Amino acid sequence: MSALYSLLAVLALVAAGLEGGRTGAGRDALTLIVPYAAFTIFLAGFCVRVLRWAWAPVPFHIPTTCGQQKSLPWIRQAKVDNPSSKWGVLARMAAEILLFRSLFRNNRARMAEKRLILGESKFLWLGALAFHWALLLILLRHLRLFIQPVPAWVNGLERLDGFLQIGAPQLYISDVILLAALAYLLYRRFRDPAVRYISLFTDYFALFLLLAIAVSGVLMRYFVRVDVLSVKQFALSLAAFRPVDLRALSPLFLAHLLLVCTLAAYLPFSKLMHMGGIFLSPTRNLANDSRRKRHINPWNYPVKKHTYAEWEEEFHDKLVAAGIPLEDEDAGKAHTD
Amino acid sequence: MRDRIWIVAGLAVFVALITAPFWRARRDVGDLAKLPVLTLPANQTQCVAPVAYMRASHMKLLMAWRYQVVREDERKYVAFNGKVYQKNLTETCLGCHNKEQFCDRCHAYAGVPSPYCWSCHNQPQAGASAVSAAALQPQAQPAPGARRSPDRLLSRMSGWPVSPVPRRAQ
Amino acid sequence: MFMFEKALEGSRRYWIWLFCVLAVIAVGFVFYMYQFNVGLGVTGMSRDVSWGLYIAQFTFFVGVAASAVMVVLPYYLHDYKAFGRITILGEFLAITAVIMCMLFIFVDLGQPARIFNMILHPTPWSLMFWDMISLGGYLLLNAVITLVTLTAEREEVAPPAWIKPIIILSIPWAVSIHTVTAFLYAGLPGRAFWLTAIMAPRFLAGAFCSGPALLILFCLILRKTTGFDAGQKAINALAVIVTYAMAINVFFILVEIFTTLYSRIPGDMAPLEYLYVGLDGNYHLVPWMWLSGLLAVFSLSLLLVPSWRGNRVLLPIACLAVFFSLWLDKGLGLIVGGFTPSPLDTITTYTPTLPEWSIVIGVWAIGALMITVFYKIALGVHEEIGEEEVHESVLVAGAAGR
Amino acid sequence: MKITRKDFLRLTGLSFLAAGTIEATHAIAGRSAAQESAPRKETPSQTVRWGMVVDLRKCRKDSGCDACIQACDSAHNIPQFSNPKHQVKWIWTQPYETVFPFIQNGYAEQTDAGIQVPLMCNHCADPPCVRVCPTQATWKRADGIVMMDWHRCIGCRYCMAACPYGSRSFNWLDPRPHIPHINPDFPTRTKGVVEKCNFCEERLAQGQRPACVDACPEKALVFGNLADPNSEPRQLLRERFAVQREPELGTGPSVYYLV
């Protein structure tokens, strides 16, 4: 059900984008208010979430580890999976962010021959890696629309991505990979009953939204061509805060824009914040040195102590009067008994 | 606690990168809304297809011509207005348009790397007969006849006639 | 990719080896970029000898790939248990060799960016199309087979039943890859040297001795470096296969030579003359072809005597001789001989250039990298299974040793 | 939009396997599939089949002449490489005895020995190059011309191995710097593609004869429609003894030599 609702939500967005540009007010909303609002929400929301995380207390080092801890000199330490130094942590985070190291360890439990088997399950890792890298490449390629003159490295990326001479405009390899990976990730959610059971509206919504963005982009590039000149002029004018109303912007482009804006505005409130959150995972970004180094909770205030000895001293006379044995005086006696 | 400084610094870098186009745009705010200055043909007022179509989809037309000329030996192109052209990049296209002042400028602006056409196809000796320089202004309205396009959905999405290219084209 | 973590842990020696291989690959890549930018003119190929080392290496390694069938077939069809430990090694060798073949084709293309035209414009009357199908299919078959069987081994369950027909299918498929590759050449009019019906059988005979010879060498190397023992019985059986295949291969070559020399058709004789005695003062390849022949005789004489074949010193020498003899024969003479003399009776000498050799060595290094990683994974899984079964004290000792 | 949809389908490869199998069965059954570009023999209904007759007696008169080669080279932007390994040749000459080795008999008067014979693509009726090309970058047109699509060629050079006449050249290097004077009306080639004589199909389309035919001062090259019994080449072939290059290979060359 949640899949259907999220699909309907995305389709509603697409329809709004396609039809919204018919009236002048609708155009203004789509090309002016929505982009700026979405960008503001994205930036402010992102910063607020990261800063709130930054101010959350992480008093102790609590990394989860997957290898031999630093120990006796002849025992080989897993320096990346169980880092004890800053550099180890850096390497671990790099492996996490660039290669999705944790996901690589993904397992799948199943029963076979009357016993539990933990088998490999690498397709999620592969699909996720392919999707994220393709998305990064596509985002960087889009810089050609926001920067004038276009930096040489952006052109270089385009050349590399369009290396295969297929059609004109040339097919981008990243487009194919992105669509295939998204399709797989969606298929995976539907296929596995366990995953389907835990999937919520937001899980499907993010996927459908990304899929809709990718499909509308692919349509604009390869099938229903849009005028890239006006698109770039529009993007630059937005960046310069001098928006121009361009009638040449096609409905499909407006739909693409609305979807992207929705994604940007939605991102800070969604699980997609793992984009920033991954950097702040305390189970990953800290060195495992708790047994070598004493980590003192930095905001520990001085606790007012009242020891038994002090208490006994305070009530010394009363205790003696009541015939209760005193510890400091009787201690030796008791021993000798 | 001690890491806050790093988190805030990292966030600042992220924000700076994300907003870089804005800062860049503030710097040269004057030039930005301007489209590249293209030299348009002096002796022709109409291209082989409506301008809006050509601007968005000239590569499709070129690919179709390429296929038809090389593989099907069909060299005549009947345009939307009934005029007949030779399907020939060097003679027909470059006969009017100048590569450096037309193709390359627009491609540079749109950030589309120079296509591999030019590793084989030449420019005509005389060069384009064009003189008038004009900034290309986006058209307010789709070209006439747009709504008559058979493929209504796609036409609605793109806003102009979808394909004056013959259907058999590849 | 799968069970890849096994390849991520290893001794210092392992990492040094990988690093060296990567360095060689990097050099090859630099030279490939040079060739990509300047054109295939940086190679020694010419208008007359338009295929060279790349295509020759492709042909040779198709044979190595096809040879996996020589361990798979006895094990699965004849239930020859001794090959149980090395079938996976044979299949990994096939995967590596097929990928190398594809790389050799890729570096030989004048317009690599258009490689997908092969799929966008499928052309079933071209043998190259069928070579793509057979090589791609063989790669897929072997990838699925190794993945499924190795996973089953690791999880200590029986492999699923559906894998058996796929394994059986891979046997004729292995024959098909080398047959189709032979047809690439054998179906051309005007290339007398290739226009022979025995080309495919000869390719297969060559494959079935060079591939198993390489496998024997790998097994011996593994025994030295990792302690993995393929079993004397398996190695002996492989050596017998090499012996028979080599004998048949030499026989086929002699048959070819007889047909050509006795019929005395000038056009048919010219390439053989060029290769073995020199033509019009060109003795360019003569020493190499004779070396190939001498190595073939030498290896056969070692292999045919059972006690020498079983000898731990002589067997690897014989295998090296077999491998190198066939490498010269198929990886050099076959292609150049087909192009010389040209249809207009001119002789153009072909000498591979430095960039060409560097790219070829780079592809070999990619092969070496793949085979190292694959074997590391396979042996890692074996080890893991073994470790669970042995006594705990042994386990501790093994871990400390690692 | 049918075009793009078709392209898209091809990209996804969904239709590919099915179509490939059907075509493959056709090919194996000897009917060689698709009418557009499959290798096939001349059909009786063919109305145009371009061909050339080379009159060696006329050509021989002026053995130093290379007007045809010059005309072709400048019309088609043929690069001039000094290294013979990289040479690109559409029309070139070769000594008589290497072109027609079967005519030698050792005793007859060697009237033709040593003369230079102009060679070019034979535009075979059943061209091996077309049969082997894995991308249909080279194919046979309905009018008999064996065409090349330099946009599609992947540079595998299988056609060069298949051609029994050595008519095909490969662009080992970028040809542009080696073209003395670029003719803008004809494209140059890019490095990494194969090329050969195209019977000046671009001139035929404009109703002109091939450049080499026009350039020959002796009118030794005669071009025309072999399917038309009254054409000039057919008349010559009726009147005089003509040979083809290696006819025993069954390729059916469209270039004839009058000896």
GROMACS .gro file of N, CA and C in nm, chain C residues 28-125:
model
  294
  535GLY      N    1   5.133  -0.085  -1.901
  535GLY     CA    2   5.056  -0.124  -2.019
  535GLY      C    3   4.946  -0.024  -2.048
  536PHE      N    4   4.883   0.026  -1.942
  536PHE     CA    5   4.774   0.122  -1.962
  536PHE      C    6   4.825   0.252  -2.023
  537VAL      N    7   4.941   0.295  -1.974
  537VAL     CA    8   4.999   0.419  -2.029
  537VAL      C    9   5.023   0.401  -2.179
  538PHE      N   10   5.079   0.285  -2.216
  538PHE     CA   11   5.105   0.262  -2.358
  538PHE      C   12   4.974   0.248  -2.436
  539TYR      N   13   4.872   0.194  -2.371
  539TYR     CA   14   4.744   0.184  -2.442
  539TYR      C   15   4.687   0.324  -2.468
  540MET      N   16   4.701   0.412  -2.370
  540MET     CA   17   4.652   0.549  -2.391
  540MET      C   18   4.727   0.614  -2.507
  541TYR      N   19   4.857   0.584  -2.515
  541TYR     CA   20   4.937   0.635  -2.627
  541TYR      C   21   4.881   0.583  -2.758
  542GLN      N   22   4.854   0.452  -2.763
  542GLN     CA   23   4.799   0.394  -2.885
  542GLN      C   24   4.660   0.450  -2.914
  543PHE      N   25   4.582   0.471  -2.809
  543PHE     CA   26   4.447   0.524  -2.825
  543PHE      C   27   4.451   0.663  -2.887
  544ASN      N   28   4.549   0.742  -2.844
  544ASN     CA   29   4.555   0.879  -2.894
  544ASN      C   30   4.617   0.889  -3.033
  545VAL      N   31   4.719   0.809  -3.058
  545VAL     CA   32   4.792   0.822  -3.184
  545VAL      C   33   4.731   0.733  -3.292
  546GLY      N   34   4.683   0.617  -3.253
  546GLY     CA   35   4.630   0.522  -3.350
  546GLY      C   36   4.711   0.395  -3.349
  547LEU      N   37   4.658   0.294  -3.418
  547LEU     CA   38   4.725   0.164  -3.419
  547LEU      C   39   4.855   0.167  -3.498
  548GLY      N   40   4.887   0.282  -3.556
  548GLY     CA   41   5.015   0.298  -3.625
  548GLY      C   42   5.134   0.283  -3.532
  549VAL      N   43   5.112   0.290  -3.401
  549VAL     CA   44   5.224   0.272  -3.309
  549VAL      C   45   5.263   0.125  -3.298
  550THR      N   46   5.183   0.037  -3.357
  550THR     CA   47   5.219  -0.104  -3.355
  550THR      C   48   5.296  -0.138  -3.482
  551GLY      N   49   5.340  -0.261  -3.491
  551GLY     CA   50   5.416  -0.302  -3.610
  551GLY      C   51   5.326  -0.349  -3.723
  552MET      N   52   5.195  -0.346  -3.702
  552MET     CA   53   5.104  -0.398  -3.805
  552MET      C   54   5.103  -0.305  -3.926
  553SER      N   55   5.058  -0.358  -4.037
  553SER     CA   56   5.066  -0.282  -4.161
  553SER      C   57   4.948  -0.316  -4.251
  554ARG      N   58   4.944  -0.250  -4.365
  554ARG     CA   59   4.836  -0.274  -4.460
  554ARG      C   60   4.832  -0.421  -4.500
  555ASP      N   61   4.948  -0.485  -4.510
  555ASP     CA   62   4.951  -0.624  -4.552
  555ASP      C   63   4.933  -0.720  -4.435
  556VAL      N   64   5.003  -0.693  -4.327
  556VAL     CA   65   4.987  -0.778  -4.208
  556VAL      C   66   4.898  -0.700  -4.111
  557SER      N   67   4.767  -0.711  -4.131
  557SER     CA   68   4.678  -0.618  -4.062
  557SER      C   69   4.631  -0.672  -3.927
  558TRP      N   70   4.664  -0.794  -3.896
  558TRP     CA   71   4.647  -0.846  -3.761
  558TRP      C   72   4.784  -0.888  -3.710
  559GLY      N   73   4.807  -0.870  -3.582
  559GLY     CA   74   4.939  -0.905  -3.529
  559GLY      C   75   4.929  -0.974  -3.395
  560LEU      N   76   5.015  -0.928  -3.307
  560LEU     CA   77   5.029  -0.992  -3.178
  560LEU      C   78   4.898  -0.996  -3.100
  561TYR      N   79   4.819  -0.889  -3.106
  561TYR     CA   80   4.696  -0.885  -3.026
  561TYR      C   81   4.603  -1.000  -3.063
  562ILE      N   82   4.575  -1.011  -3.193
  562ILE     CA   83   4.481  -1.114  -3.237
  562ILE      C   84   4.542  -1.252  -3.216
  563ALA      N   85   4.674  -1.261  -3.234
  563ALA     CA   86   4.740  -1.390  -3.212
  563ALA      C   87   4.726  -1.431  -3.066
  564GLN      N   88   4.745  -1.336  -2.975
  564GLN     CA   89   4.732  -1.367  -2.833
  564GLN      C   90   4.588  -1.403  -2.799
  565PHE      N   91   4.495  -1.334  -2.863
  565PHE     CA   92   4.353  -1.366  -2.845
  565PHE      C   93   4.330  -1.512  -2.882
  566THR      N   94   4.381  -1.551  -2.999
  566THR     CA   95   4.360  -1.688  -3.046
  566THR      C   96   4.420  -1.788  -2.948
  567PHE      N   97   4.540  -1.759  -2.902
  567PHE     CA   98   4.607  -1.851  -2.812
  567PHE      C   99   4.529  -1.867  -2.682
  568PHE      N  100   4.480  -1.756  -2.628
  568PHE     CA  101   4.415  -1.764  -2.497
  568PHE      C  102   4.272  -1.818  -2.505
  569VAL      N  103   4.212  -1.812  -2.625
  569VAL     CA  104   4.085  -1.883  -2.641
  569VAL      C  105   4.110  -2.032  -2.614
  570GLY      N  106   4.225  -2.080  -2.662
  570GLY     CA  107   4.261  -2.218  -2.638
  570GLY      C  108   4.277  -2.248  -2.490
  571VAL      N  109   4.347  -2.157  -2.420
  571VAL     CA  110   4.366  -2.177  -2.276
  571VAL      C  111   4.230  -2.182  -2.206
  572ALA      N  112   4.139  -2.094  -2.252
  572ALA     CA  113   4.005  -2.091  -2.191
  572ALA      C  114   3.932  -2.222  -2.215
  573ALA      N  115   3.942  -2.269  -2.338
  573ALA     CA  116   3.867  -2.390  -2.374
  573ALA      C  117   3.918  -2.511  -2.297
  574SER      N  118   4.043  -2.502  -2.250
  574SER     CA  119   4.104  -2.620  -2.189
  574SER      C  120   4.040  -2.658  -2.057
  575ALA      N  121   3.963  -2.568  -1.997
  575ALA     CA  122   3.899  -2.602  -1.869
  575ALA      C  123   3.815  -2.727  -1.883
  576VAL      N  124   3.768  -2.750  -2.005
  576VAL     CA  125   3.685  -2.866  -2.030
  576VAL      C  126   3.761  -2.996  -2.000
  577MET      N  127   3.892  -2.989  -2.006
  577MET     CA  128   3.972  -3.110  -1.985
  577MET      C  129   3.974  -3.154  -1.839
  578VAL      N  130   3.938  -3.065  -1.747
  578VAL     CA  131   3.921  -3.111  -1.609
  578VAL      C  132   3.773  -3.128  -1.575
  579VAL      N  133   3.689  -3.043  -1.637
  579VAL     CA  134   3.546  -3.051  -1.605
  579VAL      C  135   3.486  -3.181  -1.660
  580LEU      N  136   3.526  -3.215  -1.781
  580LEU     CA  137   3.466  -3.332  -1.847
  580LEU      C  138   3.493  -3.462  -1.771
  581PRO      N  139   3.619  -3.495  -1.739
  581PRO     CA  140   3.640  -3.619  -1.665
  581PRO      C  141   3.570  -3.620  -1.530
  582TYR      N  142   3.567  -3.504  -1.465
  582TYR     CA  143   3.510  -3.500  -1.331
  582TYR      C  144   3.359  -3.519  -1.333
  583TYR      N  145   3.291  -3.449  -1.424
  583TYR     CA  146   3.145  -3.453  -1.421
  583TYR      C  147   3.086  -3.563  -1.506
  584LEU      N  148   3.151  -3.595  -1.618
  584LEU     CA  149   3.092  -3.697  -1.705
  584LEU      C  150   3.139  -3.836  -1.667
  585HIS      N  151   3.266  -3.848  -1.622
  585HIS     CA  152   3.319  -3.980  -1.592
  585HIS      C  153   3.342  -4.000  -1.443
  586ASP      N  154   3.298  -3.901  -1.366
  586ASP     CA  155   3.307  -3.912  -1.221
  586ASP      C  156   3.451  -3.941  -1.177
  587TYR      N  157   3.545  -3.874  -1.242
  587TYR     CA  158   3.685  -3.895  -1.209
  587TYR      C  159   3.720  -3.808  -1.088
  588LYS      N  160   3.716  -3.869  -0.968
  588LYS     CA  161   3.721  -3.793  -0.843
  588LYS      C  162   3.851  -3.715  -0.822
  589ALA      N  163   3.959  -3.762  -0.883
  589ALA     CA  164   4.088  -3.698  -0.856
  589ALA      C  165   4.088  -3.551  -0.899
  590PHE      N  166   3.999  -3.517  -0.994
  590PHE     CA  167   3.996  -3.378  -1.040
  590PHE      C  168   3.907  -3.289  -0.954
  591GLY      N  169   3.849  -3.348  -0.848
  591GLY     CA  170   3.757  -3.272  -0.763
  591GLY      C  171   3.819  -3.144  -0.709
  592ARG      N  172   3.947  -3.150  -0.674
  592ARG     CA  173   4.008  -3.033  -0.611
  592ARG      C  174   4.047  -2.927  -0.713
  593ILE      N  175   4.065  -2.968  -0.840
  593ILE     CA  176   4.119  -2.870  -0.935
  593ILE      C  177   4.018  -2.823  -1.038
  594THR      N  178   3.895  -2.877  -1.036
  594THR     CA  179   3.798  -2.825  -1.135
  594THR      C  180   3.780  -2.676  -1.118
  595ILE      N  181   3.772  -2.632  -0.994
  595ILE     CA  182   3.751  -2.489  -0.971
  595ILE      C  183   3.869  -2.408  -1.026
  596LEU      N  184   3.991  -2.466  -1.014
  596LEU     CA  185   4.108  -2.395  -1.068
  596LEU      C  186   4.098  -2.385  -1.220
  597GLY      N  187   4.051  -2.493  -1.282
  597GLY     CA  188   4.035  -2.492  -1.428
  597GLY      C  189   3.932  -2.391  -1.471
  598GLU      N  190   3.822  -2.384  -1.397
  598GLU     CA  191   3.717  -2.290  -1.435
  598GLU      C  192   3.762  -2.145  -1.415
  599PHE      N  193   3.834  -2.120  -1.307
  599PHE     CA  194   3.886  -1.984  -1.288
  599PHE      C  195   3.987  -1.948  -1.397
  600LEU      N  196   4.066  -2.047  -1.439
  600LEU     CA  197   4.160  -2.023  -1.549
  600LEU      C  198   4.082  -1.987  -1.675
  601ALA      N  199   3.969  -2.054  -1.697
  601ALA     CA  200   3.888  -2.025  -1.815
  601ALA      C  201   3.834  -1.882  -1.810
  602ILE      N  202   3.784  -1.843  -1.692
  602ILE     CA  203   3.730  -1.706  -1.680
  602ILE      C  204   3.839  -1.604  -1.710
  603THR      N  205   3.956  -1.625  -1.649
  603THR     CA  206   4.067  -1.534  -1.670
  603THR      C  207   4.104  -1.526  -1.818
  604ALA      N  208   4.115  -1.643  -1.880
  604ALA     CA  209   4.159  -1.646  -2.021
  604ALA      C  210   4.055  -1.579  -2.111
  605VAL      N  211   3.926  -1.600  -2.083
  605VAL     CA  212   3.824  -1.536  -2.169
  605VAL      C  213   3.830  -1.385  -2.154
  606ILE      N  214   3.847  -1.337  -2.031
  606ILE     CA  215   3.854  -1.191  -2.013
  606ILE      C  216   3.978  -1.136  -2.084
  607MET      N  217   4.089  -1.211  -2.077
  607MET     CA  218   4.208  -1.167  -2.150
  607MET      C  219   4.180  -1.162  -2.299
  608CYS      N  220   4.109  -1.262  -2.351
  608CYS     CA  221   4.074  -1.263  -2.493
  608CYS      C  222   3.997  -1.137  -2.530
  609MET      N  223   3.898  -1.104  -2.447
  609MET     CA  224   3.818  -0.985  -2.476
  609MET      C  225   3.904  -0.860  -2.473
  610LEU      N  226   3.997  -0.855  -2.379
  610LEU     CA  227   4.086  -0.739  -2.373
  610LEU      C  228   4.174  -0.731  -2.497
  611PHE      N  229   4.222  -0.846  -2.543
  611PHE     CA  230   4.308  -0.844  -2.663
  611PHE      C  231   4.228  -0.796  -2.784
  612ILE      N  232   4.101  -0.835  -2.793
  612ILE     CA  233   4.018  -0.784  -2.903
  612ILE      C  234   4.000  -0.634  -2.887
  613PHE      N  235   3.974  -0.593  -2.764
  613PHE     CA  236   3.947  -0.451  -2.739
  613PHE      C  237   4.067  -0.365  -2.779
  614VAL      N  238   4.187  -0.406  -2.737
  614VAL     CA  239   4.304  -0.321  -2.769
  614VAL      C  240   4.336  -0.326  -2.917
  615ASP      N  241   4.281  -0.423  -2.988
  615ASP     CA  242   4.311  -0.433  -3.131
  615ASP      C  243   4.216  -0.346  -3.214
  616LEU      N  244   4.109  -0.296  -3.152
  616LEU     CA  245   4.010  -0.222  -3.230
  616LEU      C  246   4.062  -0.083  -3.265
  617GLY      N  247   4.033  -0.041  -3.387
  617GLY     CA  248   4.070   0.095  -3.427
  617GLY      C  249   3.977   0.198  -3.364
  618GLN      N  250   3.852   0.159  -3.342
  618GLN     CA  251   3.754   0.250  -3.283
  618GLN      C  252   3.688   0.182  -3.163
  619PRO      N  253   3.762   0.171  -3.051
  619PRO     CA  254   3.707   0.099  -2.936
  619PRO      C  255   3.578   0.161  -2.884
  620ALA      N  256   3.560   0.292  -2.906
  620ALA     CA  257   3.439   0.357  -2.855
  620ALA      C  258   3.314   0.303  -2.923
  621ARG      N  259   3.333   0.235  -3.035
  621ARG     CA  260   3.216   0.186  -3.108
  621ARG      C  261   3.193   0.038  -3.086
  622ILE      N  262   3.253  -0.018  -2.983
  622ILE     CA  263   3.249  -0.163  -2.967
  622ILE      C  264   3.106  -0.215  -2.956
  623PHE      N  265   3.015  -0.130  -2.905
  623PHE     CA  266   2.878  -0.178  -2.888
  623PHE      C  267   2.803  -0.187  -3.021
  624ASN      N  268   2.864  -0.139  -3.129
  624ASN     CA  269   2.802  -0.161  -3.260
  624ASN      C  270   2.785  -0.310  -3.289
  625MET      N  271   2.871  -0.391  -3.226
  625MET     CA  272   2.859  -0.536  -3.243
  625MET      C  273   2.723  -0.585  -3.194
  626ILE      N  274   2.671  -0.519  -3.090
  626ILE     CA  275   2.543  -0.561  -3.032
  626ILE      C  276   2.429  -0.479  -3.092
  627LEU      N  277   2.456  -0.351  -3.121
  627LEU     CA  278   2.350  -0.267  -3.176
  627LEU      C  279   2.314  -0.308  -3.319
  628HIS      N  280   2.411  -0.364  -3.390
  628HIS     CA  281   2.385  -0.409  -3.527
  628HIS      C  282   2.426  -0.555  -3.540
  629PRO      N  283   2.352  -0.643  -3.474
  629PRO     CA  284   2.393  -0.783  -3.474
  629PRO      C  285   2.395  -0.839  -3.616
  630THR      N  286   2.500  -0.914  -3.647
  630THR     CA  287   2.522  -0.959  -3.784
  630THR      C  288   2.551  -1.107  -3.784
  631PRO      N  289   2.449  -1.189  -3.790
  631PRO     CA  290   2.472  -1.333  -3.769
  631PRO      C  291   2.550  -1.400  -3.881
  632TRP      N  292   2.568  -1.336  -3.996
  632TRP     CA  293   2.649  -1.403  -4.098
  632TRP      C  294   2.798  -1.374  -4.079
   0.00000   0.00000   0.00000
